[in-house]
mmCIF file of C-alpha atoms in Angstrom:
data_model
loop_
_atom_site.group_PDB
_atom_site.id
_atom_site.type_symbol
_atom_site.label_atom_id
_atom_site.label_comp_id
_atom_site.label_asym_id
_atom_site.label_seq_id
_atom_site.Cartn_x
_atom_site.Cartn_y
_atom_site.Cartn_z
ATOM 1 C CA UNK A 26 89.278 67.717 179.512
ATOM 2 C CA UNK A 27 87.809 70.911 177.738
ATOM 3 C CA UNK A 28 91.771 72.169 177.601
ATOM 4 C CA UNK A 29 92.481 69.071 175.632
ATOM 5 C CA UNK A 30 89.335 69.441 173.671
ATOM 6 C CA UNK A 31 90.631 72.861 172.751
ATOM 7 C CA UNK A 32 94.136 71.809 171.706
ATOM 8 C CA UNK A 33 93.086 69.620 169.706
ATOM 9 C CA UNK A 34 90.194 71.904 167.737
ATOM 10 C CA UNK A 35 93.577 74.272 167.053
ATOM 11 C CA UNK A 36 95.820 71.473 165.906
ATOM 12 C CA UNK A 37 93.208 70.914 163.064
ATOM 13 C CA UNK A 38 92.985 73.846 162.395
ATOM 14 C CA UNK A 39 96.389 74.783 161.981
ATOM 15 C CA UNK A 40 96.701 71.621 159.629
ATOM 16 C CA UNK A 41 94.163 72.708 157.459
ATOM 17 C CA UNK A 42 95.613 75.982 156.648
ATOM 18 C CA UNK A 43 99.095 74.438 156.401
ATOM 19 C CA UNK A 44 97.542 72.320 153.868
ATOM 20 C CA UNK A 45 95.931 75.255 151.914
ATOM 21 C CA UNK A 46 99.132 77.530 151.973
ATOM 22 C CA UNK A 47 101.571 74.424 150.849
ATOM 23 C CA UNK A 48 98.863 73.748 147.672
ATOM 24 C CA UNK A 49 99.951 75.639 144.285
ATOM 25 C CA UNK A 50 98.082 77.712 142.055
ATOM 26 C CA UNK A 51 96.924 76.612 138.914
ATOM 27 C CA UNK A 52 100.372 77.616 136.348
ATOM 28 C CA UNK A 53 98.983 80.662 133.814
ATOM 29 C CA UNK A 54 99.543 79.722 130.766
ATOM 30 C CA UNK A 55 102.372 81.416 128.858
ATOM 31 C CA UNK A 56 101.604 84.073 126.162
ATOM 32 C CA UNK A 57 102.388 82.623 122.614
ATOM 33 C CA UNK A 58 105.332 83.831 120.861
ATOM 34 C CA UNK A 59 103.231 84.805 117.155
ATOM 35 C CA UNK A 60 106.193 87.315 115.814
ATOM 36 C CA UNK A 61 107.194 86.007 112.250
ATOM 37 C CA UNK A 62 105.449 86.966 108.991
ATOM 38 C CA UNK A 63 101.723 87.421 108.699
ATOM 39 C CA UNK A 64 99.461 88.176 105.871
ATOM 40 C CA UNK A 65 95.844 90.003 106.413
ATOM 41 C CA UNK A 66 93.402 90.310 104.114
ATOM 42 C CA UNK A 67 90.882 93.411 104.654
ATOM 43 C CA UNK A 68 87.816 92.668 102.373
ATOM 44 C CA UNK A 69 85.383 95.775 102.314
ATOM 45 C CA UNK A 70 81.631 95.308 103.218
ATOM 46 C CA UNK A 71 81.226 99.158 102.648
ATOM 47 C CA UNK A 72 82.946 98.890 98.854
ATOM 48 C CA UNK A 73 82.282 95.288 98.210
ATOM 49 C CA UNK A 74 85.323 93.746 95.899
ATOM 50 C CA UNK A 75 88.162 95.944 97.242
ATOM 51 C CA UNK A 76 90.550 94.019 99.474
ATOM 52 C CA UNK A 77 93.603 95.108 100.999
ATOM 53 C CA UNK A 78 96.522 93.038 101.714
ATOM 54 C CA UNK A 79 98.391 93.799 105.020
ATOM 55 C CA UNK A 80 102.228 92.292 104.598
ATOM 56 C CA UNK A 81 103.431 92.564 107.849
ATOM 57 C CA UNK A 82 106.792 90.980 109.466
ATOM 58 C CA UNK A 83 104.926 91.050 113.290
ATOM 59 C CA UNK A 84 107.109 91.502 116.578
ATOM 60 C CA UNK A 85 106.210 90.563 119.729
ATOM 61 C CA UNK A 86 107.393 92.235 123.096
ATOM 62 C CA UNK A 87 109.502 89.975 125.682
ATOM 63 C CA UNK A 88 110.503 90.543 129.187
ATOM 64 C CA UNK A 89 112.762 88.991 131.375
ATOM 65 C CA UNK A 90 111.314 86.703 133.789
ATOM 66 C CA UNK A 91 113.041 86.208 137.336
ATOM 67 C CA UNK A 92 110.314 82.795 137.799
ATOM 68 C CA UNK A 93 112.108 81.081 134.367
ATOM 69 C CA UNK A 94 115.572 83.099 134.071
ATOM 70 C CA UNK A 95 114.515 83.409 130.454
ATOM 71 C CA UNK A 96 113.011 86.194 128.014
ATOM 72 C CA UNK A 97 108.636 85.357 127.729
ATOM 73 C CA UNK A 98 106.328 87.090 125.191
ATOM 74 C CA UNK A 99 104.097 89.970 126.540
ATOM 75 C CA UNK A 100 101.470 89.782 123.873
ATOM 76 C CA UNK A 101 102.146 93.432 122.509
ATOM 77 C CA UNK A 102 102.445 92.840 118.723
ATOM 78 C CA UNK A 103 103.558 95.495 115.886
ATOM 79 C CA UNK A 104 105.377 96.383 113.159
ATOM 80 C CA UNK A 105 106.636 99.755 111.266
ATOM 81 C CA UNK A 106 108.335 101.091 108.765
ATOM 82 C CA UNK A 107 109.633 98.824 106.641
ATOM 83 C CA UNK A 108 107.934 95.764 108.307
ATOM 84 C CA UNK A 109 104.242 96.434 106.937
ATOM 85 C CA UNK A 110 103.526 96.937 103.304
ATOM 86 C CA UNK A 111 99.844 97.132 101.317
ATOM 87 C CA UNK A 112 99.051 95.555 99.069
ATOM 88 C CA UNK A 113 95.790 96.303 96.741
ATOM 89 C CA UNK A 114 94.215 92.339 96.159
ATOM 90 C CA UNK A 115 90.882 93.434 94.433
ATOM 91 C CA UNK A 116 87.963 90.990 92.824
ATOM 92 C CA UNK A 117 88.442 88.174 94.901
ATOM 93 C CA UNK A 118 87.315 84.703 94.411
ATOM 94 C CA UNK A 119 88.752 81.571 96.036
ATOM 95 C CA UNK A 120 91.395 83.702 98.012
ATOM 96 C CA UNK A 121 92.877 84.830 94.269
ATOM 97 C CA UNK A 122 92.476 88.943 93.329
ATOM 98 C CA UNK A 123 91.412 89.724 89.810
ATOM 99 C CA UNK A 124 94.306 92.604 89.838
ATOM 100 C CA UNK A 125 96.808 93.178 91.998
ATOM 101 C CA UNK A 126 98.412 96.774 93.418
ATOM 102 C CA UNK A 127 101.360 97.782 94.973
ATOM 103 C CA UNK A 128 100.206 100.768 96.993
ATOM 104 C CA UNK A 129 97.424 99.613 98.869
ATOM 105 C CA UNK A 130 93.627 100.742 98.515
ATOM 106 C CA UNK A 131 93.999 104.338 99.905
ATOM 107 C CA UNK A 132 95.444 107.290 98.871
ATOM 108 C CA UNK A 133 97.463 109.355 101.678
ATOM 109 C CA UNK A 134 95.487 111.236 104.199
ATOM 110 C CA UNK A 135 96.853 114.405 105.168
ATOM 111 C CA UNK A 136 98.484 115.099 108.416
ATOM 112 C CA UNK A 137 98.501 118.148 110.499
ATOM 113 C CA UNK A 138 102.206 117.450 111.910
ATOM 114 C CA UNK A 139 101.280 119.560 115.340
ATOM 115 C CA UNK A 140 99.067 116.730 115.975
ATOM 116 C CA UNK A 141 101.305 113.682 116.664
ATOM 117 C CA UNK A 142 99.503 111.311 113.965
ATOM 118 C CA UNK A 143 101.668 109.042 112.339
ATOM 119 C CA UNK A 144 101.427 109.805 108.612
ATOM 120 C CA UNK A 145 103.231 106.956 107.508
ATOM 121 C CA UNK A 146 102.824 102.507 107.584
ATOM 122 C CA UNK A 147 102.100 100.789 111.309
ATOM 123 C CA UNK A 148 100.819 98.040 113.355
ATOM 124 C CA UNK A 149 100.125 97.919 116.860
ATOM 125 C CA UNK A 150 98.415 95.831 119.224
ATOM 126 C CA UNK A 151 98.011 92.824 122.006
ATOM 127 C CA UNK A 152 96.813 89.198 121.699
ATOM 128 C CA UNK A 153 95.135 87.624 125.343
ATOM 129 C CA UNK A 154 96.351 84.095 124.035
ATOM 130 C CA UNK A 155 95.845 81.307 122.028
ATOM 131 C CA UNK A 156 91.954 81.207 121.028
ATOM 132 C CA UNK A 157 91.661 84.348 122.529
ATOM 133 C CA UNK A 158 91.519 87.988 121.465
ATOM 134 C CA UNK A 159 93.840 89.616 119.002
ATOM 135 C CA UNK A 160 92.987 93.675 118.343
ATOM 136 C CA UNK A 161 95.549 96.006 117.031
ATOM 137 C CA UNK A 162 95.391 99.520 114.742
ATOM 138 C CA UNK A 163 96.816 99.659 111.509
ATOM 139 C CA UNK A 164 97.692 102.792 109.709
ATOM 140 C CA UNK A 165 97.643 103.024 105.463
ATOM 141 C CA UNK A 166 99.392 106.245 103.944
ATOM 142 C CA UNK A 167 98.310 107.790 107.621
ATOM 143 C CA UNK A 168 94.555 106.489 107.577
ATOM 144 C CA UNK A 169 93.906 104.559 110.749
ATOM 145 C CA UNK A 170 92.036 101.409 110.769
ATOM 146 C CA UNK A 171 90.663 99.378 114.148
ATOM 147 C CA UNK A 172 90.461 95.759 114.207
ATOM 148 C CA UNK A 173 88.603 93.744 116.708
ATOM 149 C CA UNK A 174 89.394 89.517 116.158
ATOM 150 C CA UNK A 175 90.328 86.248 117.953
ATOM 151 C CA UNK A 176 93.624 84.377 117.275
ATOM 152 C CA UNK A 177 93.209 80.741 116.684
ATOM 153 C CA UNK A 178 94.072 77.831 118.777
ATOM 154 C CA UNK A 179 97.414 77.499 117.149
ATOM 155 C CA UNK A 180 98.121 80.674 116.959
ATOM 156 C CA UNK A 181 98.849 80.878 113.405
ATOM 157 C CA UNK A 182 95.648 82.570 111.587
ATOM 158 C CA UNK A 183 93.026 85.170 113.319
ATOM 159 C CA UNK A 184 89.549 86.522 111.567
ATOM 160 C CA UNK A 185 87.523 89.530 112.998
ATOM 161 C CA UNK A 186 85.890 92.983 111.838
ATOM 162 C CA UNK A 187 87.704 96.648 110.861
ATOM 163 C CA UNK A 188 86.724 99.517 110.578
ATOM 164 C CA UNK A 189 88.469 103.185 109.468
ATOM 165 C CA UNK A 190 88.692 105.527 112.115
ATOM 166 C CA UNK A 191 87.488 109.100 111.279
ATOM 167 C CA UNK A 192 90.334 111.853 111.194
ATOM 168 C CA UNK A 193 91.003 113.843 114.197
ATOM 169 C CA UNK A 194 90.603 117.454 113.971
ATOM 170 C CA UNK A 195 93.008 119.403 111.063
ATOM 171 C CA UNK A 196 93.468 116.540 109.633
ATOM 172 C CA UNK A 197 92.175 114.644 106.455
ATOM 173 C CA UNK A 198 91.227 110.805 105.668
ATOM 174 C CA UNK A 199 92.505 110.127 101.868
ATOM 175 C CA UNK A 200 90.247 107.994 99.845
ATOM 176 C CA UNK A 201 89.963 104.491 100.059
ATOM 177 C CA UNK A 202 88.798 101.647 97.758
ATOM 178 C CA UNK A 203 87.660 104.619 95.521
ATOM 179 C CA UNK A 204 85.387 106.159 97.575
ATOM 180 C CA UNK A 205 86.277 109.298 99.685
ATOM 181 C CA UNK A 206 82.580 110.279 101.186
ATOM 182 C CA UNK A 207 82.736 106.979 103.625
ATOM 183 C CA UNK A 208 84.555 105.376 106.151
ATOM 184 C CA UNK A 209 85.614 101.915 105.430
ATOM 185 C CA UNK A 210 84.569 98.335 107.291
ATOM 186 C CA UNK A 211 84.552 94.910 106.648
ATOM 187 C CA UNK A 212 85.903 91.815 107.909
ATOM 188 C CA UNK A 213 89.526 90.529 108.223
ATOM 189 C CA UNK A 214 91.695 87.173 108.208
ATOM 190 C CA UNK A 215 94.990 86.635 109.236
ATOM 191 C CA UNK A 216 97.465 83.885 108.318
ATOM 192 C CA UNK A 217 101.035 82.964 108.492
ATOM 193 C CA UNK A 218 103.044 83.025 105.493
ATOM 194 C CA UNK A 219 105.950 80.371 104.932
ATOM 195 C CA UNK A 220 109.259 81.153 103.414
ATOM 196 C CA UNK A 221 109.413 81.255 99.620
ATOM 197 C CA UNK A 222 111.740 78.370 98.352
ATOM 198 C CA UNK A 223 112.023 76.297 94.990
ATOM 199 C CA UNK A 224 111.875 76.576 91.245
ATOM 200 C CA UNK A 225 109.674 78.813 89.639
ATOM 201 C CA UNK A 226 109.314 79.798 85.603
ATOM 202 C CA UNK A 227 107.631 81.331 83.240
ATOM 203 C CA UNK A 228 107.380 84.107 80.728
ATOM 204 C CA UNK A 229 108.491 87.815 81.687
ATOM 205 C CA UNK A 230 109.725 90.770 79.818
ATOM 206 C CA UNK A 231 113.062 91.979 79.410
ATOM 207 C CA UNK A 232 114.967 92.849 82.697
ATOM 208 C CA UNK A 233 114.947 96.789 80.887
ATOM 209 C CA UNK A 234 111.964 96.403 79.515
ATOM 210 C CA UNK A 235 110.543 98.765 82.529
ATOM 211 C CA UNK A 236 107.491 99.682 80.792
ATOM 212 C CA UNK A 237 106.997 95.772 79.187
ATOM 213 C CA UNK A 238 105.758 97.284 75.863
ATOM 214 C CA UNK A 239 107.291 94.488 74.059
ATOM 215 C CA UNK A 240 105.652 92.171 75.615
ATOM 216 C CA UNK A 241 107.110 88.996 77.448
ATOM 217 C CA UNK A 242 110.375 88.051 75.243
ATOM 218 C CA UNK A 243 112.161 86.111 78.108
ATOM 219 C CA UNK A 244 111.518 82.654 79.267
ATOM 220 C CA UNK A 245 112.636 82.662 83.052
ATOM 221 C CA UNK A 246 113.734 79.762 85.477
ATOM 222 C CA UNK A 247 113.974 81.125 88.920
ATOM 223 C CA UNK A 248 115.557 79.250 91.786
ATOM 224 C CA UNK A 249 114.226 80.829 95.333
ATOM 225 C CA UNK A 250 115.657 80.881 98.873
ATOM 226 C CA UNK A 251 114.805 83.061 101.636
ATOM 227 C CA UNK A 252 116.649 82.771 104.570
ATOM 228 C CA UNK A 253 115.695 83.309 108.426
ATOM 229 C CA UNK A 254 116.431 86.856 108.064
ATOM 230 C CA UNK A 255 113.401 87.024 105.444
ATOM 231 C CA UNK A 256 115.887 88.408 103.086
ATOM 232 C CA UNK A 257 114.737 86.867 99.343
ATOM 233 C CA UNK A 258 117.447 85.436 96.904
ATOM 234 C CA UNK A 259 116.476 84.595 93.616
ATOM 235 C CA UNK A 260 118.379 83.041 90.622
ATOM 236 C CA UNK A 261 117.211 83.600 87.739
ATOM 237 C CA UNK A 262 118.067 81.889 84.191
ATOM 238 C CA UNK A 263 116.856 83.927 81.271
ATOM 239 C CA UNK A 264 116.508 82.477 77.822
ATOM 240 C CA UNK A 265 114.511 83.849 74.737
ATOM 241 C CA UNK A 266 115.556 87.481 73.811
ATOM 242 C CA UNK A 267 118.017 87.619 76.473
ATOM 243 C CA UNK A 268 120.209 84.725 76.963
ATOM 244 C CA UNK A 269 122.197 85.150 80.670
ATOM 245 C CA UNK A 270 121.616 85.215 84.238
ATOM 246 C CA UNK A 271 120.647 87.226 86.933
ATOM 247 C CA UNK A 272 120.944 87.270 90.811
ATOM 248 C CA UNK A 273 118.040 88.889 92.415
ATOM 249 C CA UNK A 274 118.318 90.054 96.251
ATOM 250 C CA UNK A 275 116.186 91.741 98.921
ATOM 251 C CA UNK A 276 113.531 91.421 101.829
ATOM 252 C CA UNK A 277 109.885 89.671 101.942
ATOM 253 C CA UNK A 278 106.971 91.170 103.962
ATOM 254 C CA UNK A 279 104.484 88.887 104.485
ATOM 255 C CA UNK A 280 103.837 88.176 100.830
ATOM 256 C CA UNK A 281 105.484 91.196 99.474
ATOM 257 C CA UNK A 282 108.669 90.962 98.136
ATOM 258 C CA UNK A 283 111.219 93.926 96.416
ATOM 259 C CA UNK A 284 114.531 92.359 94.983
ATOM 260 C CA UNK A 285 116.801 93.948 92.680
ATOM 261 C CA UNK A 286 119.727 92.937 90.980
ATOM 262 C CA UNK A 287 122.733 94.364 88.076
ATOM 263 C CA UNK A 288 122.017 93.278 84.518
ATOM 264 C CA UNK A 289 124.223 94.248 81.657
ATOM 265 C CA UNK A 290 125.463 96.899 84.095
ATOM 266 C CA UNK A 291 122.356 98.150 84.864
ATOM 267 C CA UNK A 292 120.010 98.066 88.264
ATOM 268 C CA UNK A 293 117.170 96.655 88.031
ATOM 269 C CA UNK A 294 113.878 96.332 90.703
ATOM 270 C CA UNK A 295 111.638 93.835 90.968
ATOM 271 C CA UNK A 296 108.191 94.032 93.086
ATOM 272 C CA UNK A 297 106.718 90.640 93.607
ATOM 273 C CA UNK A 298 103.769 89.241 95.385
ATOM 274 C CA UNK A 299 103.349 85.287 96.083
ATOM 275 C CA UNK A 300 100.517 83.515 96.119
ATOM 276 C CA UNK A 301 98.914 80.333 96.178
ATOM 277 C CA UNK A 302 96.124 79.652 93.149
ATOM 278 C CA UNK A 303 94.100 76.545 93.730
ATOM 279 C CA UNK A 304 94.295 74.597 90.338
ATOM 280 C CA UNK A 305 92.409 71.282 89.845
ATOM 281 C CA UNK A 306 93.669 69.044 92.526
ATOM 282 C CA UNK A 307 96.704 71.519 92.696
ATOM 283 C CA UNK A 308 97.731 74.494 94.797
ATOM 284 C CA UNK A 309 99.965 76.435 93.079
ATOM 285 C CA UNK A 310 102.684 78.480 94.328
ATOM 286 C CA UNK A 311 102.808 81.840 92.167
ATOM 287 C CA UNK A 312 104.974 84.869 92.542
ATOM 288 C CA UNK A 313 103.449 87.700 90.324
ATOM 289 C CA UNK A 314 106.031 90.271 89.122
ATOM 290 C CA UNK A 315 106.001 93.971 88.686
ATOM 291 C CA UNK A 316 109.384 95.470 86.875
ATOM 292 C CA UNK A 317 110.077 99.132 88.748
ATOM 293 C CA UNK A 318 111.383 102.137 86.737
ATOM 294 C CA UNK A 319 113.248 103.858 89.196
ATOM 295 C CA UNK A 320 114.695 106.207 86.524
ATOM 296 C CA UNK A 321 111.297 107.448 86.543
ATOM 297 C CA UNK A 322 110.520 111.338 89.031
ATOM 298 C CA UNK A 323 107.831 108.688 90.527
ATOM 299 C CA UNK A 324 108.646 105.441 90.248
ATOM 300 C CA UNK A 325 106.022 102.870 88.728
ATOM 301 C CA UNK A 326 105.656 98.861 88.774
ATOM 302 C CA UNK A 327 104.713 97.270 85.587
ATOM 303 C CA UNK A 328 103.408 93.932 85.099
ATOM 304 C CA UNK A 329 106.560 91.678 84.168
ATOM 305 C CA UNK A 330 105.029 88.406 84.763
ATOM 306 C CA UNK A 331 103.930 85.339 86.508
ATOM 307 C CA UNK A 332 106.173 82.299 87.701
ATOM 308 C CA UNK A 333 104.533 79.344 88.747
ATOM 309 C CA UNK A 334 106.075 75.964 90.565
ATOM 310 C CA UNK A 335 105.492 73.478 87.769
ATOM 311 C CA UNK A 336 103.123 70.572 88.881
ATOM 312 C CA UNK A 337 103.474 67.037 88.277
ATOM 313 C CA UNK A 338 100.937 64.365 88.185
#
């Protein structure tokens, strides 16, 4: 009787840790895929009204994964080079800057090239999630910045803190937001930007008119289309002193945008920045222009500009 007792104690047994081997773990989550343009604004707390714009074009890391046979997102986010642009967006109020700069906030820090710092534009960093953490370093003209934030639920804006990192030995922090004797903080949002599209106008100067001291002579109409590639085509239909047409190409960066084009046989640049002005019961797309001189030993952008999207009641 006790045998049977027995066998049957270990029969349970062994069915209830059957059962608790065959039962599945709860499925992780995959990391979302948040590569694609971004736009963050750095507003100073230490140099309150100086806000920098951060136009990045963000990529995300994959793997391979044996479990799905397909490429997944690791959560390791950057971008360099050509990828990340500043952009100075100071005086804000309602999301719109009072004056607008195509260099960023801080001038170039100087760089001990035995040291290994990067002296030029970066991003890198990792995200946990959706609604979870999103920290990366960013690096202006070779001055490094930490931020510390939390990516939204849908994964498509972020807010947090930054602060500038203090230069490692031999090396020299530039100034930033006019004011070389502190480090810079403040807080920071993140968005993600759409693709520019539709017909904008408005007054500019002449295409080579680089230094616009005429004033704004043309009337413009300017058809936009960016495609996936995040490569900016823009037709533009001049009338006023100049009476023709001109094809604008070349890449957006988050809001940033450089196109150039031939007119009268001439090149000419273009360095744009689109935004969206709240007006009445209106948004309004607006792409403000800046006409380069590249004939110039350091090349300048002038004010050309702005082109709004006509609203209609």
């Amino acid at each position: 009787m006790r045998r049977m007792v027995v066998s049957a104690l270990l029969l349970a047994l062994a069915a209830t840790f059957t059962g608790c081997s065959s039962s599945k773990m709860p499925a992780v989550a995959p990391m979302p895929n948040i590569a694609g343009p971004w736009e963050f604004i750095a507003s100073s707390t230490s140099s309150p009204g100086f806000s920098t714009g951060i136009e990045a074009a963000l990529q995300e890391a994959q793997v391979f994964s044996t479990q799905t046979g397909t490429f997944v997102s690791t959560g390791q986010i950057s971008a360099g080079g050509a990828q990340v642009n500043f952009m100075a967006l100071n005086g804000l109020k309602n999301g719109v800057p009072s004056t607008i700069g195509f260099a960023g906030n801080c001038t170039a820090a100087t760089i001990d090239p035995t040291t290994g710092v990067t002296s030029g534009n970066s991003l890198t960093g990792s995200i946990s999630g959706l609604a979870g953490s999103m920290n990366f370093t960013y690096v202006e003209s070779g001055n490094v910045f930490m931020v510390t934030g939390d990516l939204s639920a849908d994964g498509k804006s972020m807010t947090g803190t930054y602060t500038e990192q203090a230069a490692q030995t031999g090396n020299t922090n530039g100034t930033c937001n006019g004011d070389g004797t502190i480090l810079d903080q403040g807080n920071i949002t993140g968005t993600v930007v759409s693709k520019l599209s539709g017909t904008y106008t408005g007054k500019i100067c002449e295409p080579l008119d680089s230094s616009c001291a005429a004033g704004a002579k043309d009337s413009a109409t300017a058809t936009l289309s960016e495609n996936s590639s995040a490569n900016l085509t823009a037709s533009v239909v001049l009338t006023g002193a100049d009476n023709a047409s001109i094809t604008l190409q070349g890449p957006v960066t988050g809001n940033f945008v450089s196109m150039q084009g031939t007119f009268n046989g001439q090149t000419v640049v273009y360095d744009g920045y689109a935004e969206n002005i709240p007006s009445g019961n209106f948004i309004v797309p607006t792409l403000y222009l800046a006409n380069v001189d590249i004939n110039s030993s350091t090349p300048t952008a002038t004010y050309a500009g702005t082109l709004i999207v006509p609203q209609t009641q």
